[in-house]
PDB file of C-alpha atoms in Angstrom:
ATOM      1  CA  MET A   1       7.671  -9.195  25.388  1.00  0.00           C
ATOM      2  CA  GLU A   2       6.239 -12.611  24.574  1.00  0.00           C
ATOM      3  CA  LYS A   3       5.035 -12.946  20.991  1.00  0.00           C
ATOM      4  CA  GLN A   4       1.323 -13.348  20.341  1.00  0.00           C
ATOM      5  CA  THR A   5       0.070 -16.445  18.547  1.00  0.00           C
ATOM      6  CA  TRP A   6      -0.676 -14.520  15.362  1.00  0.00           C
ATOM      7  CA  GLN A   7       2.912 -13.221  15.272  1.00  0.00           C
ATOM      8  CA  LEU A   8       4.234 -16.762  15.588  1.00  0.00           C
ATOM      9  CA  VAL A   9       1.860 -17.925  12.850  1.00  0.00           C
ATOM     10  CA  ASP A  10       3.134 -15.137  10.575  1.00  0.00           C
ATOM     11  CA  SER A  11       6.713 -16.295  11.156  1.00  0.00           C
ATOM     12  CA  TYR A  12       5.734 -19.917  10.530  1.00  0.00           C
ATOM     13  CA  MET A  13       3.925 -19.131   7.276  1.00  0.00           C
ATOM     14  CA  THR A  14       6.688 -16.818   6.075  1.00  0.00           C
ATOM     15  CA  GLU A  15       9.225 -19.606   6.548  1.00  0.00           C
ATOM     16  CA  ARG A  16       7.155 -22.529   5.269  1.00  0.00           C
ATOM     17  CA  LEU A  17       5.752 -20.716   2.227  1.00  0.00           C
ATOM     18  CA  ARG A  18       9.215 -19.365   1.346  1.00  0.00           C
ATOM     19  CA  ILE A  19       8.041 -15.767   1.431  1.00  0.00           C
ATOM     20  CA  GLY A  20      10.714 -13.162   0.892  1.00  0.00           C
ATOM     21  CA  ASP A  21      13.969 -13.126  -1.042  1.00  0.00           C
ATOM     22  CA  GLU A  22      17.344 -11.395  -1.123  1.00  0.00           C
ATOM     23  CA  GLY A  23      15.941  -8.152  -2.528  1.00  0.00           C
ATOM     24  CA  LEU A  24      13.126  -7.882   0.002  1.00  0.00           C
ATOM     25  CA  ASP A  25      15.335  -8.864   2.948  1.00  0.00           C
ATOM     26  CA  ALA A  26      17.964  -6.333   1.854  1.00  0.00           C
ATOM     27  CA  ALA A  27      15.310  -3.631   1.631  1.00  0.00           C
ATOM     28  CA  LEU A  28      14.223  -4.173   5.222  1.00  0.00           C
ATOM     29  CA  ALA A  29      17.842  -4.221   6.408  1.00  0.00           C
ATOM     30  CA  ASN A  30      18.634  -0.998   4.549  1.00  0.00           C
ATOM     31  CA  ASN A  31      15.492   0.638   5.928  1.00  0.00           C
ATOM     32  CA  ARG A  32      16.599  -0.181   9.452  1.00  0.00           C
ATOM     33  CA  GLN A  33      20.117   1.085   8.792  1.00  0.00           C
ATOM     34  CA  LYS A  34      18.767   4.363   7.406  1.00  0.00           C
ATOM     35  CA  GLY A  35      16.410   4.819  10.364  1.00  0.00           C
ATOM     36  CA  LEU A  36      13.132   4.547   8.467  1.00  0.00           C
ATOM     37  CA  PRO A  37      10.048   3.709  10.567  1.00  0.00           C
ATOM     38  CA  ALA A  38       9.236  -0.012  10.580  1.00  0.00           C
ATOM     39  CA  ILE A  39       5.754   0.406   9.129  1.00  0.00           C
ATOM     40  CA  ASP A  40       6.161  -1.575   5.909  1.00  0.00           C
ATOM     41  CA  VAL A  41       3.637  -4.243   5.076  1.00  0.00           C
ATOM     42  CA  SER A  42       4.579  -7.592   6.598  1.00  0.00           C
ATOM     43  CA  PRO A  43       6.129 -10.310   4.377  1.00  0.00           C
ATOM     44  CA  THR A  44       2.824 -12.200   4.197  1.00  0.00           C
ATOM     45  CA  GLN A  45       0.933  -9.013   3.315  1.00  0.00           C
ATOM     46  CA  GLY A  46       3.586  -8.125   0.762  1.00  0.00           C
ATOM     47  CA  LYS A  47       3.167 -11.512  -0.856  1.00  0.00           C
ATOM     48  CA  LEU A  48      -0.571 -10.865  -1.023  1.00  0.00           C
ATOM     49  CA  LEU A  49       0.172  -7.694  -3.003  1.00  0.00           C
ATOM     50  CA  THR A  50       2.413  -9.702  -5.331  1.00  0.00           C
ATOM     51  CA  LEU A  51      -0.289 -12.286  -5.933  1.00  0.00           C
ATOM     52  CA  LEU A  52      -3.050  -9.714  -6.416  1.00  0.00           C
ATOM     53  CA  ALA A  53      -0.948  -7.845  -8.989  1.00  0.00           C
ATOM     54  CA  ARG A  54      -0.178 -11.124 -10.756  1.00  0.00           C
ATOM     55  CA  MET A  55      -3.826 -12.235 -10.733  1.00  0.00           C
ATOM     56  CA  LYS A  56      -4.773  -8.883 -12.219  1.00  0.00           C
ATOM     57  CA  GLY A  57      -2.014  -9.046 -14.811  1.00  0.00           C
ATOM     58  CA  ALA A  58      -1.115  -5.525 -13.743  1.00  0.00           C
ATOM     59  CA  LYS A  59       0.802  -3.427 -16.249  1.00  0.00           C
ATOM     60  CA  ARG A  60       0.437   0.058 -14.757  1.00  0.00           C
ATOM     61  CA  ILE A  61       0.596   0.367 -10.980  1.00  0.00           C
ATOM     62  CA  LEU A  62       0.176   3.482  -8.860  1.00  0.00           C
ATOM     63  CA  GLU A  63       1.431   3.384  -5.280  1.00  0.00           C
ATOM     64  CA  ILE A  64       0.636   6.220  -2.889  1.00  0.00           C
ATOM     65  CA  GLY A  65       3.209   5.984  -0.101  1.00  0.00           C
ATOM     66  CA  THR A  66       6.588   4.454  -0.961  1.00  0.00           C
ATOM     67  CA  LEU A  67       8.453   4.503   2.371  1.00  0.00           C
ATOM     68  CA  GLY A  68      11.549   2.338   1.714  1.00  0.00           C
ATOM     69  CA  GLY A  69      10.140   0.556  -1.303  1.00  0.00           C
ATOM     70  CA  TYR A  70       9.373  -2.821   0.280  1.00  0.00           C
ATOM     71  CA  SER A  71       5.781  -2.893  -0.964  1.00  0.00           C
ATOM     72  CA  THR A  72       6.948  -1.392  -4.266  1.00  0.00           C
ATOM     73  CA  ILE A  73       9.209  -4.394  -4.811  1.00  0.00           C
ATOM     74  CA  CYS A  74       6.373  -6.755  -3.866  1.00  0.00           C
ATOM     75  CA  LEU A  75       4.124  -5.108  -6.459  1.00  0.00           C
ATOM     76  CA  ALA A  76       6.894  -5.177  -9.077  1.00  0.00           C
ATOM     77  CA  GLN A  77       7.302  -8.899  -8.537  1.00  0.00           C
ATOM     78  CA  GLY A  78       3.652  -9.397  -9.454  1.00  0.00           C
ATOM     79  CA  MET A  79       3.314  -7.106 -12.472  1.00  0.00           C
ATOM     80  CA  SER A  80       4.038  -7.992 -16.088  1.00  0.00           C
ATOM     81  CA  ASP A  81       7.636  -7.994 -17.329  1.00  0.00           C
ATOM     82  CA  THR A  82       6.945  -4.811 -19.287  1.00  0.00           C
ATOM     83  CA  GLY A  83       4.969  -3.204 -16.452  1.00  0.00           C
ATOM     84  CA  LYS A  84       5.566   0.175 -14.843  1.00  0.00           C
ATOM     85  CA  ILE A  85       5.084   1.485 -11.302  1.00  0.00           C
ATOM     86  CA  VAL A  86       4.657   5.121 -10.352  1.00  0.00           C
ATOM     87  CA  THR A  87       5.140   5.514  -6.614  1.00  0.00           C
ATOM     88  CA  LEU A  88       4.636   8.721  -4.627  1.00  0.00           C
ATOM     89  CA  GLU A  89       6.674   9.572  -1.532  1.00  0.00           C
ATOM     90  CA  TYR A  90       6.594  12.733   0.564  1.00  0.00           C
ATOM     91  CA  GLU A  91       9.929  12.318   2.387  1.00  0.00           C
ATOM     92  CA  PRO A  92      13.117  12.714   0.279  1.00  0.00           C
ATOM     93  CA  LYS A  93      15.047  10.560   2.776  1.00  0.00           C
ATOM     94  CA  HIS A  94      12.579   7.709   2.352  1.00  0.00           C
ATOM     95  CA  ALA A  95      12.594   8.081  -1.427  1.00  0.00           C
ATOM     96  CA  ALA A  96      16.405   7.930  -1.553  1.00  0.00           C
ATOM     97  CA  CYS A  97      16.419   4.727   0.470  1.00  0.00           C
ATOM     98  CA  ALA A  98      13.643   3.273  -1.685  1.00  0.00           C
ATOM     99  CA  LYS A  99      15.620   4.068  -4.845  1.00  0.00           C
ATOM    100  CA  GLU A 100      18.559   2.047  -3.501  1.00  0.00           C
ATOM    101  CA  ASN A 101      16.342  -0.858  -2.489  1.00  0.00           C
ATOM    102  CA  ILE A 102      14.423  -0.965  -5.768  1.00  0.00           C
ATOM    103  CA  ALA A 103      17.647  -0.864  -7.785  1.00  0.00           C
ATOM    104  CA  PHE A 104      19.172  -3.685  -5.735  1.00  0.00           C
ATOM    105  CA  ALA A 105      16.052  -5.785  -6.315  1.00  0.00           C
ATOM    106  CA  GLY A 106      16.412  -5.225 -10.077  1.00  0.00           C
ATOM    107  CA  TYR A 107      13.435  -2.968 -10.799  1.00  0.00           C
ATOM    108  CA  ALA A 108      15.059   0.445 -11.275  1.00  0.00           C
ATOM    109  CA  ASP A 109      13.969   0.683 -14.901  1.00  0.00           C
ATOM    110  CA  GLN A 110      10.351  -0.157 -14.089  1.00  0.00           C
ATOM    111  CA  VAL A 111       9.753   2.165 -11.143  1.00  0.00           C
ATOM    112  CA  ASP A 112       9.397   5.956 -11.138  1.00  0.00           C
ATOM    113  CA  ILE A 113       9.569   7.579  -7.697  1.00  0.00           C
ATOM    114  CA  ILE A 114       7.938  10.992  -7.501  1.00  0.00           C
ATOM    115  CA  ILE A 115       8.962  13.021  -4.439  1.00  0.00           C
ATOM    116  CA  GLY A 116       6.594  15.500  -2.821  1.00  0.00           C
ATOM    117  CA  PRO A 117       3.052  15.725  -1.468  1.00  0.00           C
ATOM    118  CA  ALA A 118       0.876  13.150  -3.225  1.00  0.00           C
ATOM    119  CA  LEU A 119      -1.967  15.643  -3.490  1.00  0.00           C
ATOM    120  CA  GLU A 120       0.297  17.773  -5.677  1.00  0.00           C
ATOM    121  CA  SER A 121       1.590  14.851  -7.756  1.00  0.00           C
ATOM    122  CA  LEU A 122      -1.774  13.189  -8.411  1.00  0.00           C
ATOM    123  CA  PRO A 123      -3.279  16.148 -10.350  1.00  0.00           C
ATOM    124  CA  ILE A 124      -0.165  16.209 -12.542  1.00  0.00           C
ATOM    125  CA  LEU A 125      -0.567  12.516 -13.352  1.00  0.00           C
ATOM    126  CA  HIS A 126      -4.186  13.245 -14.246  1.00  0.00           C
ATOM    127  CA  GLU A 127      -3.198  16.170 -16.473  1.00  0.00           C
ATOM    128  CA  GLN A 128      -0.778  13.826 -18.222  1.00  0.00           C
ATOM    129  CA  GLN A 129      -3.732  11.475 -18.830  1.00  0.00           C
ATOM    130  CA  GLN A 130      -1.983   8.630 -17.088  1.00  0.00           C
ATOM    131  CA  SER A 131      -4.104   5.662 -16.034  1.00  0.00           C
ATOM    132  CA  PHE A 132      -3.470   2.643 -13.846  1.00  0.00           C
ATOM    133  CA  ASP A 133      -4.889  -0.856 -13.558  1.00  0.00           C
ATOM    134  CA  PHE A 134      -3.723  -1.389  -9.949  1.00  0.00           C
ATOM    135  CA  ILE A 135      -3.638   1.248  -7.195  1.00  0.00           C
ATOM    136  CA  PHE A 136      -2.206   0.728  -3.708  1.00  0.00           C
ATOM    137  CA  ILE A 137      -2.915   3.378  -1.059  1.00  0.00           C
ATOM    138  CA  ASP A 138      -0.634   3.228   1.974  1.00  0.00           C
ATOM    139  CA  ALA A 139       0.193   6.786   3.011  1.00  0.00           C
ATOM    140  CA  ASP A 140      -1.020   9.321   5.587  1.00  0.00           C
ATOM    141  CA  LYS A 141      -4.491   8.165   6.583  1.00  0.00           C
ATOM    142  CA  PRO A 142      -6.131  11.597   7.095  1.00  0.00           C
ATOM    143  CA  ASN A 143      -5.782  12.156   3.346  1.00  0.00           C
ATOM    144  CA  ASN A 144      -7.228   8.781   2.317  1.00  0.00           C
ATOM    145  CA  PRO A 145     -10.547  10.394   1.268  1.00  0.00           C
ATOM    146  CA  HIS A 146      -8.638  12.668  -1.126  1.00  0.00           C
ATOM    147  CA  TYR A 147      -6.499   9.802  -2.389  1.00  0.00           C
ATOM    148  CA  VAL A 148      -9.469   7.648  -3.285  1.00  0.00           C
ATOM    149  CA  LYS A 149     -11.061  10.519  -5.226  1.00  0.00           C
ATOM    150  CA  TRP A 150      -7.894  10.813  -7.312  1.00  0.00           C
ATOM    151  CA  ALA A 151      -7.669   7.037  -7.594  1.00  0.00           C
ATOM    152  CA  LEU A 152     -11.047   7.051  -9.300  1.00  0.00           C
ATOM    153  CA  LYS A 153      -9.863   9.667 -11.786  1.00  0.00           C
ATOM    154  CA  LEU A 154      -6.700   7.701 -12.559  1.00  0.00           C
ATOM    155  CA  ALA A 155      -8.110   4.167 -12.566  1.00  0.00           C
ATOM    156  CA  SER A 156      -8.704   2.323 -15.809  1.00  0.00           C
ATOM    157  CA  PRO A 157     -11.923   0.241 -16.008  1.00  0.00           C
ATOM    158  CA  GLY A 158     -11.511  -2.897 -13.938  1.00  0.00           C
ATOM    159  CA  ALA A 159      -8.616  -1.491 -11.919  1.00  0.00           C
ATOM    160  CA  VAL A 160      -7.856  -3.112  -8.569  1.00  0.00           C
ATOM    161  CA  LEU A 161      -7.761  -0.799  -5.536  1.00  0.00           C
ATOM    162  CA  VAL A 162      -6.070  -1.819  -2.279  1.00  0.00           C
ATOM    163  CA  ALA A 163      -5.846   0.362   0.838  1.00  0.00           C
ATOM    164  CA  ASP A 164      -3.826  -0.649   3.902  1.00  0.00           C
ATOM    165  CA  ASN A 165      -4.275   0.007   7.638  1.00  0.00           C
ATOM    166  CA  VAL A 166      -8.044   0.499   7.580  1.00  0.00           C
ATOM    167  CA  ILE A 167      -8.977  -1.300  10.827  1.00  0.00           C
ATOM    168  CA  ARG A 168      -6.491   0.254  13.267  1.00  0.00           C
ATOM    169  CA  ASP A 169      -7.030  -2.134  16.187  1.00  0.00           C
ATOM    170  CA  GLY A 170     -10.785  -1.777  15.710  1.00  0.00           C
ATOM    171  CA  GLU A 171     -10.721   1.986  16.250  1.00  0.00           C
ATOM    172  CA  VAL A 172     -12.432   2.422  12.883  1.00  0.00           C
ATOM    173  CA  LEU A 173     -15.659   1.770  14.821  1.00  0.00           C
ATOM    174  CA  ASN A 174     -15.096   4.768  17.085  1.00  0.00           C
ATOM    175  CA  ARG A 175     -16.951   7.679  15.502  1.00  0.00           C
ATOM    176  CA  HIS A 176     -15.909   9.882  18.433  1.00  0.00           C
ATOM    177  CA  SER A 177     -12.184   9.232  17.924  1.00  0.00           C
ATOM    178  CA  THR A 178      -9.981  12.316  18.027  1.00  0.00           C
ATOM    179  CA  ASP A 179      -7.309  10.529  15.990  1.00  0.00           C
ATOM    180  CA  PRO A 180      -7.241  12.138  12.508  1.00  0.00           C
ATOM    181  CA  ARG A 181      -6.033   8.838  11.059  1.00  0.00           C
ATOM    182  CA  VAL A 182      -9.149   7.055  12.303  1.00  0.00           C
ATOM    183  CA  GLN A 183     -11.418   9.827  11.065  1.00  0.00           C
ATOM    184  CA  GLY A 184      -9.644   9.751   7.702  1.00  0.00           C
ATOM    185  CA  ILE A 185     -10.335   6.031   7.375  1.00  0.00           C
ATOM    186  CA  ARG A 186     -13.963   6.469   8.450  1.00  0.00           C
ATOM    187  CA  THR A 187     -14.517   9.184   5.848  1.00  0.00           C
ATOM    188  CA  PHE A 188     -12.774   7.001   3.270  1.00  0.00           C
ATOM    189  CA  VAL A 189     -15.133   4.109   4.039  1.00  0.00           C
ATOM    190  CA  GLU A 190     -18.161   6.402   3.901  1.00  0.00           C
ATOM    191  CA  LEU A 191     -17.067   7.605   0.463  1.00  0.00           C
ATOM    192  CA  LEU A 192     -16.795   4.002  -0.722  1.00  0.00           C
ATOM    193  CA  GLU A 193     -20.291   3.364   0.646  1.00  0.00           C
ATOM    194  CA  GLN A 194     -21.674   6.087  -1.622  1.00  0.00           C
ATOM    195  CA  GLU A 195     -19.449   5.409  -4.628  1.00  0.00           C
ATOM    196  CA  GLU A 196     -21.129   3.187  -7.193  1.00  0.00           C
ATOM    197  CA  ARG A 197     -17.972   2.904  -9.281  1.00  0.00           C
ATOM    198  CA  ILE A 198     -16.175   0.794  -6.664  1.00  0.00           C
ATOM    199  CA  GLU A 199     -17.186  -2.676  -5.494  1.00  0.00           C
ATOM    200  CA  ALA A 200     -15.229  -3.304  -2.308  1.00  0.00           C
ATOM    201  CA  THR A 201     -14.735  -5.477   0.730  1.00  0.00           C
ATOM    202  CA  ALA A 202     -12.651  -5.280   3.900  1.00  0.00           C
ATOM    203  CA  ILE A 203     -10.308  -8.003   5.150  1.00  0.00           C
ATOM    204  CA  GLN A 204      -9.316  -7.874   8.818  1.00  0.00           C
ATOM    205  CA  THR A 205      -5.803  -9.156   9.487  1.00  0.00           C
ATOM    206  CA  VAL A 206      -3.710 -10.172  12.454  1.00  0.00           C
ATOM    207  CA  GLY A 207       0.003 -10.886  12.350  1.00  0.00           C
ATOM    208  CA  GLU A 208       3.346  -9.348  13.147  1.00  0.00           C
ATOM    209  CA  LYS A 209       1.836  -5.897  12.504  1.00  0.00           C
ATOM    210  CA  GLY A 210      -0.931  -6.486  15.048  1.00  0.00           C
ATOM    211  CA  TYR A 211      -4.658  -6.095  14.341  1.00  0.00           C
ATOM    212  CA  ASP A 212      -5.426  -4.187  11.171  1.00  0.00           C
ATOM    213  CA  GLY A 213      -6.665  -4.875   7.652  1.00  0.00           C
ATOM    214  CA  PHE A 214      -7.078  -4.030   3.972  1.00  0.00           C
ATOM    215  CA  ILE A 215      -9.842  -2.671   1.826  1.00  0.00           C
ATOM    216  CA  LEU A 216      -9.874  -4.391  -1.550  1.00  0.00           C
ATOM    217  CA  GLY A 217     -11.995  -3.184  -4.436  1.00  0.00           C
ATOM    218  CA  ILE A 218     -12.526  -3.120  -8.172  1.00  0.00           C
ATOM    219  CA  VAL A 219     -13.244   0.074 -10.068  1.00  0.00           C
ATOM    220  CA  HIS A 220     -16.010  -0.319 -12.641  1.00  0.00           C
TER     221      HIS A 220
END
């Protein structure tokens, strides 16, 4: 299949802006070898996460949805040298692969992977009075409304919130969609509309992952 212009632009920018490194490339290769789904953020999107974490000066990062740890490594590259990431992953197979990738990239001591349903892990983090200054949501979309409610409980004042895959080829407009992922995103957006503690925007993206986008917000 012939590549679309936006896919070629992604490749061009990735090469010219020197995006990616040995650790990130190895993570993608290991993910493929272990049979993980190729649904990681793209290299350009991953670099955006790195830069956002660095701009924030993030010291405590919560990631909901680890997969093979590609985005985890991107976030680790942007946080402070003494920073810590807690990342939640449902699938033990994915978590095992992520552990290998994160260790190879040199962040094993700064990343805690918690295995199991995020909606079981998040209340425990809250009971432990943990708080985070950067939260990245990239897990099962039907549960996004629940994730953002917990994100608010766990966010420190001024925390950055990023949620991936919120446009879904424009299907977010379809209120009659029978896709639970689309309905999860729509409910998530409606919650943000009513939530005065979050100031947010949406960025539509095109690239090697197709037509999608982020929601980016700050928790007051």
